[in-house]
Amino acid sequence: MNKGVALNFVIMLIIAVVGVITFIMLITGSLQNATTSIYCNTYVKLLNIIPSSEGPTIPEMCRIKKHIESEDLEGTDNKIVSRKLLAYIISCWNNVDALHIEGNYSCYELRLSGNIENVTEENVSRILVREDHCKSIENSDYGCGAKDQIIWEIGGDILNTQKILLIMYDAEKDGVKVVG
């Protein structure tokens, strides 16, 4: 068997495996969930880049479950906004636990007013450690338990220019994701 035939065989095998995986994902619905998740996360990130006088809302298809609540998160002080954000994260975690949700679940769409000072995952976790003692949710990134259950997906890691946040449960990572 020469090298050209072997290379063609390997390429055909890879194409066949990708085809089978895509077919299985179509049948199980995983492909639609994956593409919706990618679209929604990209949409939220683009909303935060494009300047707008009024805050646009998340499209209905991005509201994975119909239980999403749209709320305004007011304030500019780092500690106050971090505490409020932590309350939304814990509330989302508790809702997922109480409803025994196994898949992805969108909890809150938060509209941010004004320019928020230096709010980071570290600030939120510091409040979690100090006030909650890691009883409600864990964040191993900052010494709070063994699991990383707060997934921070904020552009630049600092919450200061975002206009909208999506707080959702990510079943694959078993944590609450903050997307901005």
Short mmCIF file of C-alpha atoms in Angstrom, two decimals:
data_model
loop_
_atom_site.label_atom_id
_atom_site.label_comp_id
_atom_site.label_asym_id
_atom_site.label_seq_id
_atom_site.Cartn_x
_atom_site.Cartn_y
_atom_site.Cartn_z
CA MET A 1 0.00 0.00 0.00
CA ASN A 2 1.58 3.28 -0.99
CA LYS A 3 1.50 6.51 1.02
CA GLY A 4 -1.07 8.22 -1.21
CA VAL A 5 -3.64 5.47 -0.76
CA ALA A 6 -3.01 5.33 3.00
CA LEU A 7 -3.46 9.12 3.29
CA ASN A 8 -6.71 8.96 1.30
CA PHE A 9 -7.94 6.14 3.54
CA VAL A 10 -7.18 8.15 6.72
CA ILE A 11 -8.93 11.23 5.32
CA MET A 12 -12.01 9.19 4.34
CA LEU A 13 -12.05 7.57 7.77
CA ILE A 14 -11.96 10.98 9.49
CA ILE A 15 -14.78 12.26 7.26
CA ALA A 16 -16.84 9.15 8.02
CA VAL A 17 -16.33 9.51 11.79
CA VAL A 18 -17.29 13.22 11.68
CA GLY A 19 -20.36 12.31 9.61
CA VAL A 20 -21.45 9.64 12.09
CA ILE A 21 -20.94 12.00 15.05
CA THR A 22 -22.90 14.76 13.29
CA PHE A 23 -25.71 12.30 12.49
CA ILE A 24 -25.88 11.14 16.11
CA MET A 25 -25.92 14.76 17.31
CA LEU A 26 -28.79 15.52 14.91
CA ILE A 27 -30.80 12.58 16.17
CA THR A 28 -30.26 13.32 19.87
CA GLY A 29 -30.75 17.09 19.52
CA SER A 30 -27.27 17.86 20.82
CA LEU A 31 -26.30 19.70 17.65
CA GLN A 32 -29.17 22.16 18.01
CA ASN A 33 -28.32 22.75 21.68
CA ALA A 34 -24.67 23.31 20.84
CA THR A 35 -25.35 25.75 18.01
CA THR A 36 -27.94 27.62 20.09
CA SER A 37 -25.47 27.92 22.96
CA ILE A 38 -22.73 29.22 20.67
CA TYR A 39 -25.12 31.70 19.03
CA CYS A 40 -26.48 32.98 22.36
CA ASN A 41 -23.09 33.40 24.00
CA THR A 42 -21.80 35.25 20.91
CA TYR A 43 -24.94 37.42 20.81
CA VAL A 44 -24.52 38.50 24.45
CA LYS A 45 -20.83 39.31 23.87
CA LEU A 46 -21.68 41.38 20.78
CA LEU A 47 -24.37 43.27 22.70
CA ASN A 48 -21.72 44.40 25.13
CA ILE A 49 -19.43 45.63 22.34
CA ILE A 50 -22.00 47.61 20.33
CA PRO A 51 -22.93 50.96 21.89
CA SER A 52 -26.67 51.34 22.38
CA SER A 53 -28.85 53.90 24.14
CA GLU A 54 -31.42 51.34 25.24
CA GLY A 55 -30.53 47.88 26.43
CA PRO A 56 -31.61 45.19 23.95
CA THR A 57 -33.02 41.96 25.31
CA ILE A 58 -31.93 38.39 24.83
CA PRO A 59 -33.74 36.64 21.93
CA GLU A 60 -36.41 34.15 22.94
CA MET A 61 -34.41 31.19 21.57
CA CYS A 62 -31.56 32.05 23.96
CA ARG A 63 -33.85 31.68 26.91
CA ILE A 64 -33.15 27.98 27.20
CA LYS A 65 -35.97 27.53 29.63
CA LYS A 66 -38.92 29.91 29.84
CA HIS A 67 -38.15 30.70 33.49
CA ILE A 68 -35.57 33.40 32.73
CA GLU A 69 -36.16 36.66 34.55
CA SER A 70 -35.08 40.02 33.19
CA GLU A 71 -33.92 42.42 35.89
CA ASP A 72 -32.00 45.67 36.25
CA LEU A 73 -28.78 45.61 38.25
CA GLU A 74 -28.19 49.14 39.48
CA GLY A 75 -25.24 50.65 41.24
CA THR A 76 -21.65 51.50 40.50
CA ASP A 77 -19.94 50.55 43.76
CA ASN A 78 -17.79 47.43 43.48
CA LYS A 79 -18.84 45.84 46.77
CA ILE A 80 -22.57 46.43 46.34
CA VAL A 81 -22.71 45.17 42.75
CA SER A 82 -20.50 42.17 43.61
CA ARG A 83 -22.84 41.25 46.48
CA LYS A 84 -25.95 41.60 44.29
CA LEU A 85 -24.34 39.56 41.51
CA LEU A 86 -23.41 36.83 44.01
CA ALA A 87 -27.04 36.77 45.19
CA TYR A 88 -28.20 36.15 41.59
CA ILE A 89 -25.57 33.41 41.13
CA ILE A 90 -26.63 31.64 44.34
CA SER A 91 -30.31 32.04 43.45
CA CYS A 92 -29.69 30.44 40.04
CA TRP A 93 -27.83 27.55 41.68
CA ASN A 94 -30.65 27.04 44.20
CA ASN A 95 -33.32 27.13 41.44
CA VAL A 96 -31.48 24.46 39.45
CA ASP A 97 -31.17 22.31 42.57
CA ALA A 98 -34.80 22.79 43.64
CA LEU A 99 -36.19 22.09 40.16
CA HIS A 100 -33.84 19.10 39.62
CA ILE A 101 -32.73 20.47 36.26
CA GLU A 102 -30.37 18.24 34.31
CA GLY A 103 -29.77 20.35 31.20
CA ASN A 104 -28.73 23.93 30.60
CA TYR A 105 -30.98 26.51 32.22
CA SER A 106 -31.04 30.29 31.86
CA CYS A 107 -31.87 32.03 35.14
CA TYR A 108 -31.42 35.77 34.75
CA GLU A 109 -30.89 38.43 32.16
CA LEU A 110 -29.39 41.38 34.03
CA ARG A 111 -29.29 44.84 32.51
CA LEU A 112 -26.51 46.94 33.95
CA SER A 113 -26.99 50.65 34.43
CA GLY A 114 -24.08 53.04 34.48
CA ASN A 115 -20.40 52.25 34.54
CA ILE A 116 -19.70 49.64 37.17
CA GLU A 117 -16.39 49.75 39.00
CA ASN A 118 -13.93 46.84 38.97
CA VAL A 119 -16.25 43.86 39.56
CA THR A 120 -14.38 40.59 39.01
CA GLU A 121 -14.85 36.92 39.83
CA GLU A 122 -12.30 37.42 42.60
CA ASN A 123 -14.41 40.19 44.21
CA VAL A 124 -17.55 38.05 44.05
CA SER A 125 -15.66 35.03 45.45
CA ARG A 126 -14.16 37.10 48.27
CA ILE A 127 -17.68 37.99 49.42
CA LEU A 128 -18.71 34.34 49.05
CA VAL A 129 -15.86 33.23 51.30
CA ARG A 130 -16.30 35.99 53.87
CA GLU A 131 -20.09 36.06 54.19
CA ASP A 132 -21.37 32.68 53.02
CA HIS A 133 -18.33 30.54 53.94
CA CYS A 134 -18.84 28.58 50.68
CA LYS A 135 -22.05 26.94 51.90
CA SER A 136 -24.25 27.91 48.95
CA ILE A 137 -21.89 27.39 46.00
CA GLU A 138 -18.21 26.56 45.56
CA ASN A 139 -15.50 28.34 43.58
CA SER A 140 -12.22 26.45 43.80
CA ASP A 141 -10.47 29.13 41.72
CA TYR A 142 -10.44 31.31 44.83
CA GLY A 143 -10.11 28.76 47.64
CA CYS A 144 -13.80 28.20 48.17
CA GLY A 145 -14.46 24.46 48.12
CA ALA A 146 -13.26 21.70 45.81
CA LYS A 147 -15.36 22.49 42.71
CA ASP A 148 -15.40 25.43 40.31
CA GLN A 149 -19.12 26.16 40.19
CA ILE A 150 -18.87 29.83 39.18
CA ILE A 151 -17.85 30.03 35.53
CA TRP A 152 -16.86 33.62 34.70
CA GLU A 153 -17.05 34.42 30.99
CA ILE A 154 -16.76 38.19 31.01
CA GLY A 155 -14.75 39.94 28.32
CA GLY A 156 -11.52 41.15 29.92
CA ASP A 157 -12.56 39.43 33.20
CA ILE A 158 -13.72 42.80 34.62
CA LEU A 159 -17.37 43.75 34.70
CA ASN A 160 -17.25 47.44 33.85
CA THR A 161 -18.31 48.00 30.23
CA GLN A 162 -20.97 45.29 29.88
CA LYS A 163 -24.56 46.37 29.31
CA ILE A 164 -26.17 42.99 29.78
CA LEU A 165 -25.31 39.77 31.62
CA LEU A 166 -26.76 36.31 31.24
CA ILE A 167 -26.64 34.09 34.32
CA MET A 168 -27.26 30.47 33.47
CA TYR A 169 -26.62 26.95 34.69
CA ASP A 170 -24.20 25.02 32.48
CA ALA A 171 -24.98 21.32 32.90
CA GLU A 172 -21.76 20.19 31.21
CA LYS A 173 -19.58 22.14 33.65
CA ASP A 174 -22.03 21.74 36.56
CA GLY A 175 -21.79 25.39 37.47
CA VAL A 176 -23.41 28.78 37.12
CA LYS A 177 -22.04 30.67 34.16
CA VAL A 178 -21.86 34.49 34.13
CA VAL A 179 -21.70 35.60 30.48
CA GLY A 180 -21.15 39.19 29.46
#
